[in-house]
Each structure stands twice: as C-alpha cells, then as structure tokens.
Coordinates of C-alpha atoms in Angstrom, one line a residue:
V285 CA 23.9 18.3 -3.1
K286 CA 27.7 19.0 -3.1
M287 CA 28.2 16.2 -5.5
L288 CA 25.0 17.1 -7.8
E289 CA 26.6 20.8 -8.1
E290 CA 30.0 19.3 -8.9
T291 CA 29.3 16.4 -11.1
G292 CA 25.8 17.3 -12.5
D293 CA 25.2 13.4 -12.2
E294 CA 21.7 13.0 -10.6
A295 CA 21.9 9.3 -10.3
K296 CA 25.3 9.1 -8.6
S297 CA 24.4 12.0 -6.3
Q298 CA 21.4 10.0 -5.0
G299 CA 22.7 6.5 -5.2
W300 CA 19.7 5.9 -7.2
T301 CA 18.8 2.5 -8.7
P302 CA 15.8 1.0 -10.7
F303 CA 14.1 -1.8 -9.4
I304 CA 15.0 -5.0 -11.0
L305 CA 13.3 -8.4 -10.6
D306 CA 15.6 -11.4 -10.9
T307 CA 13.6 -13.3 -13.6
N308 CA 16.1 -15.3 -15.1
G309 CA 16.8 -17.0 -11.7
N310 CA 20.4 -16.8 -11.3
G311 CA 20.5 -14.8 -8.1
Q312 CA 22.5 -11.8 -9.6
R313 CA 21.3 -8.7 -11.5
D314 CA 22.1 -8.9 -15.3
A315 CA 20.7 -7.2 -18.1
Y316 CA 17.2 -6.6 -18.1
T317 CA 13.9 -5.7 -20.0
E318 CA 12.0 -2.8 -19.5
P319 CA 8.2 -2.7 -18.3
N320 CA 7.1 -2.0 -21.7
Q321 CA 9.2 -4.7 -23.7
P322 CA 8.1 -8.4 -23.6
L323 CA 9.7 -10.8 -20.9
D324 CA 12.7 -12.4 -21.8
P325 CA 13.5 -15.6 -20.0
G326 CA 17.4 -15.1 -20.2
K327 CA 17.1 -11.6 -19.0
D328 CA 16.0 -9.9 -15.4
R329 CA 13.2 -7.9 -15.6
R330 CA 12.7 -3.9 -14.7
I331 CA 9.3 -3.1 -12.7
N332 CA 7.7 0.3 -12.8
V333 CA 6.8 0.8 -9.0
A334 CA 7.4 3.7 -6.6
F335 CA 7.5 3.6 -2.8
Y336 CA 4.7 5.2 -0.8
G337 CA 5.4 4.1 2.8
V338 CA 8.9 3.0 3.4
S339 CA 10.7 1.1 5.9
P340 CA 14.3 -0.3 6.7
S341 CA 14.4 -3.8 7.9
R342 CA 17.2 -4.9 10.3
D343 CA 18.5 -7.3 7.6
G344 CA 19.7 -4.4 5.5
T345 CA 16.7 -4.4 3.1
V346 CA 14.1 -1.7 2.5
W347 CA 10.5 -2.5 2.0
G348 CA 7.9 -0.2 0.7
T349 CA 4.4 -0.1 -0.7
S350 CA 3.3 0.8 -4.2
L351 CA -0.1 2.2 -4.5
G352 CA -2.6 0.6 -6.7
Y353 CA -5.7 -1.7 -7.0
P354 CA -4.5 -4.3 -5.6
G355 CA -1.1 -2.8 -5.4
Y356 CA 2.0 -4.0 -3.7
V357 CA 4.7 -4.6 -1.4
V358 CA 8.3 -4.1 -2.5
R359 CA 11.5 -5.5 -1.1
L360 CA 15.0 -3.8 -2.2
D361 CA 18.1 -5.5 -1.5
P362 CA 21.1 -2.8 -1.5
T363 CA 23.5 -5.1 0.5
K364 CA 25.5 -6.2 -2.3
P365 CA 28.5 -3.8 -3.0
N366 CA 27.8 -1.2 -5.4
P367 CA 24.0 -1.3 -4.8
A368 CA 22.9 1.2 -7.7
A369 CA 24.4 -1.5 -10.0
T370 CA 23.6 -4.6 -8.1
A371 CA 20.5 -4.4 -5.9
L372 CA 17.5 -6.8 -6.6
A373 CA 13.8 -6.0 -6.2
E374 CA 10.9 -8.5 -5.3
V375 CA 7.4 -7.7 -5.5
Y376 CA 4.2 -8.9 -4.0
E377 CA 0.9 -8.2 -5.2
V378 CA -2.0 -8.1 -2.5
P379 CA -4.4 -10.9 -3.0
A380 CA -8.2 -10.6 -2.7
P381 CA -10.1 -9.9 -1.3
G382 CA -7.4 -7.1 -0.1
Y383 CA -6.4 -4.0 -2.2
G384 CA -5.1 -0.6 -2.0
P385 CA -1.9 -0.5 0.3
R386 CA -0.9 2.9 1.9
G387 CA 1.8 3.3 4.7
M388 CA 3.5 0.3 5.9
D389 CA 6.0 -0.5 8.6
I390 CA 8.2 -3.8 9.5
D391 CA 8.7 -5.7 12.6
T392 CA 11.8 -7.0 14.0
Q393 CA 11.1 -10.5 12.5
N394 CA 10.8 -8.9 9.1
V395 CA 6.9 -9.2 8.8
V396 CA 5.7 -6.3 6.7
W397 CA 2.1 -4.5 8.2
V398 CA 0.3 -2.6 5.5
P399 CA -3.3 -0.8 6.0
L400 CA -5.7 -1.5 3.0
A401 CA -8.3 0.3 1.4
S402 CA -10.3 -2.9 1.4
G403 CA -10.6 -2.6 5.3
H404 CA -7.9 -5.0 6.4
L405 CA -4.5 -4.9 8.3
A406 CA -2.3 -7.1 6.0
A407 CA 0.7 -8.9 7.3
F408 CA 3.1 -10.3 4.6
D409 CA 5.9 -12.7 6.1
R410 CA 8.6 -13.6 3.0
R411 CA 9.6 -16.4 5.1
K412 CA 6.5 -18.4 4.0
C413 CA 7.4 -18.0 0.3
K414 CA 8.2 -21.1 -2.0
V415 CA 9.5 -19.1 -4.9
L416 CA 11.7 -15.9 -5.0
N417 CA 13.1 -15.7 -8.1
G418 CA 12.7 -16.9 -11.7
P419 CA 9.9 -15.9 -14.5
T420 CA 6.8 -16.3 -12.4
I421 CA 7.9 -13.5 -9.9
A422 CA 7.2 -10.8 -12.7
T423 CA 3.5 -10.6 -11.8
G424 CA 4.2 -10.4 -8.0
R425 CA 1.4 -13.4 -7.3
H426 CA 3.8 -15.9 -6.8
C427 CA 3.5 -15.7 -3.1
P428 CA -0.3 -15.8 -1.7
E429 CA 0.8 -17.8 1.2
G430 CA 2.9 -15.2 2.5
W431 CA -0.2 -12.7 3.2
T432 CA -2.6 -12.8 6.0
L433 CA -5.6 -10.4 6.2
Y434 CA -7.0 -9.3 9.3
P435 CA -10.6 -7.0 8.8
F436 CA -10.7 -3.8 10.6
P437 CA -13.3 -3.0 13.1
G438 CA -16.3 -1.4 12.4
P439 CA -19.1 -2.3 9.5
Q440 CA -18.5 -3.4 6.1
L441 CA -19.6 -0.7 3.4
A442 CA -23.3 -1.2 2.5
G443 CA -23.9 -3.8 -0.1
L444 CA -20.5 -5.5 -0.1
T445 CA -20.6 -9.2 1.4
E446 CA -16.9 -9.5 1.1
S447 CA -14.4 -9.5 4.2
G448 CA -13.2 -6.2 5.1
S449 CA -14.7 -2.8 6.6
A450 CA -15.4 0.7 5.9
E451 CA -12.4 1.5 7.8
A452 CA -9.6 3.5 5.7
S453 CA -6.6 3.3 7.9
Y454 CA -3.8 5.4 6.2
Y455 CA -0.7 4.1 7.7
T456 CA 0.8 1.6 10.1
W457 CA 3.5 1.8 12.8
V458 CA 5.0 -1.2 14.6
D459 CA 6.1 -0.7 18.2
Q460 CA 9.4 -2.6 18.1
H461 CA 10.5 -1.2 21.5
D462 CA 7.3 -1.6 23.6
T463 CA 6.8 2.2 23.8
F464 CA 3.3 1.9 24.7
G465 CA 3.0 -1.2 27.2
L466 CA 1.4 -3.8 24.8
G467 CA 4.5 -5.6 24.2
K468 CA 7.3 -5.6 21.3
D469 CA 6.4 -5.8 17.7
I470 CA 2.9 -4.8 18.0
P471 CA 1.5 -3.2 15.1
F472 CA -0.8 -0.1 15.2
A473 CA -2.9 1.2 12.4
T474 CA -4.4 4.7 12.1
G475 CA -8.2 4.1 12.8
N476 CA -9.3 7.0 10.6
Q477 CA -12.8 6.2 10.6
N478 CA -13.1 5.1 14.2
E479 CA -11.3 8.3 15.2
S480 CA -8.4 6.1 16.8
L481 CA -5.5 3.9 16.8
I482 CA -5.7 0.2 16.3
A483 CA -3.5 -2.2 17.7
F484 CA -3.3 -5.8 17.0
K485 CA -2.3 -8.3 19.6
D486 CA -2.7 -12.1 19.9
G487 CA -5.0 -12.1 17.0
K488 CA -7.4 -9.4 18.2
M489 CA -8.0 -5.8 17.3
I490 CA -7.7 -3.3 20.2
N491 CA -9.6 0.2 19.1
L492 CA -8.1 2.9 21.0
V493 CA -10.5 5.8 20.4
V494 CA -9.2 9.3 20.9
P495 CA -12.2 11.3 22.3
Y496 CA -10.6 14.8 21.9
P497 CA -9.8 16.5 19.5
M498 CA -13.2 15.2 17.9
G499 CA -12.3 13.7 14.6
F500 CA -9.1 12.5 15.5
Y501 CA -7.5 11.7 12.1
A502 CA -4.0 10.2 12.5
K503 CA -1.3 10.5 9.5
T504 CA 1.7 9.6 11.3
V505 CA 2.6 7.6 14.5
D506 CA 5.8 7.1 16.6
G507 CA 6.5 6.3 20.3
R508 CA 8.9 6.8 22.8
I509 CA 9.9 5.7 26.5
D510 CA 10.8 8.5 28.7
D511 CA 11.1 6.6 32.0
P512 CA 11.1 2.7 32.0
N513 CA 10.7 2.8 35.5
A514 CA 7.5 4.8 35.8
G515 CA 4.7 2.5 34.3
W516 CA 2.3 3.7 31.6
K517 CA 3.0 7.4 32.7
G518 CA 6.8 6.8 31.5
R519 CA 5.6 5.6 27.9
G520 CA 3.6 7.1 25.2
I521 CA 2.6 7.0 21.8
W522 CA 2.6 10.2 19.5
A523 CA 0.6 11.1 16.4
T524 CA -0.2 13.7 14.0
T525 CA -3.7 14.4 13.5
G526 CA -5.2 16.3 10.5
N527 CA -7.1 15.8 7.1
R528 CA -6.1 17.8 4.4

C-alpha cells in the first residue's frame, strides 16, 4: 500500500505478472502474443486465466485452478530473478469425463489434488508429462497422462452413464503433516452432498460423515496437532460450515 501511494504503480506494488506460456520452446520468457491474437511460433503466448484455488509448492512454484468447463490447473514459476518480467506459466486442461475444478491443494511431492463438478477427485502429476513447452502447450491438452480421476462416493446423476458422482465437492486440502492420523499427504475433499469430509487413502475414499450440525457443508479445511503424544485426542481437522 505504501508503494502504491508513493508511486501510483499498481503492477509494481503487487509484483503483478501476466500468465505467459513458453510456446516458442526456448525455456525463457520473450515477447508474446495476446489471447485474441493468432499464435506466432516465434513468440510466447499470454493466456487469459485467473486463480480460484491457489497453493504454493515446496519448489517455489505456485499452482491454482482456473474455473471453466472443462477448466484448468495452472502452474506459475516465479523463481527466477525479477519474476514480474520473467515468470513462466503452464496450463493443463482437465480431461474428459472430468470438468469444473474449484478449490485445490498440493502435496509434498508436488501432486495437485482438485475437486471436479463432474463428481471426481482429480490428481495431476506434472512428473508424468512428456512435453512441457513448445507450440502444443497453448491449448493445455498436451499432458493427459498427468491426470488421474477418482469418482467420489454417492450415486451418479440420473440419466448419466459417465464416470462420476452427484457429489459436488467445493475444495480439497492435503494433510501434509498427518494432523488427522491417516498419514502424511492424504488429500481431503469437502463432501458437500455427503455432508462429510472425504479422505483418499490407498486408492479408497473414506467418507467421514459429520452428523451434527445437520446439513454440514464445509467450505475450507485445515488441521493442527495440539499434542503429538496424545493419540487421536491431540490431533484434529477444523472446517468452516455454511452455504451462501
């Protein structure tokens, strides 16, 4: 705020950077085309996305979800000097039958966990990607191998035969520090139609139904360890509850 008042420069005061893809494939940020311009193979590409969920990774990158159908996860790398002018982004489109990401979180192995409106918990692992730059990354469809979709518990919507569930999870949170007791890096999703929190462990969904208050509708989740020697009584997950 002080810098904004002194300079009037909004971009400088925020450390603002556009989302630029390395579509010319040289590993650095160069002159770029705008989203409403044709793709130029000699230039990078600016994309029109915005973070909804957001989480920092231990490697210094920042990940977020971008709303839409099918929607995206986005990686921003601000680790080079002067990131406002050098940061590069990567975008990955949610593959069918998934769509509609909301909140997200990341584990200590840099796997991104995303709830989908299609009734899936999605995991995205960038380490599986074969292509990370060049002209094919402009669409975000260049790494379907990085995605794994797991259906949420509950029935599918009537008349639908695709994989998925009527569960409309709002957010995910990764228990990086084993605050709950199921282990480190266990992802939890808000089970908004199940009135629960849904943990994913060893390939199985664990549906932790909250009986009171009735209509439990979690929006955000976090955990803490009050006493590591007190068993389950010294650990806990905390959540907000409430619809609009």
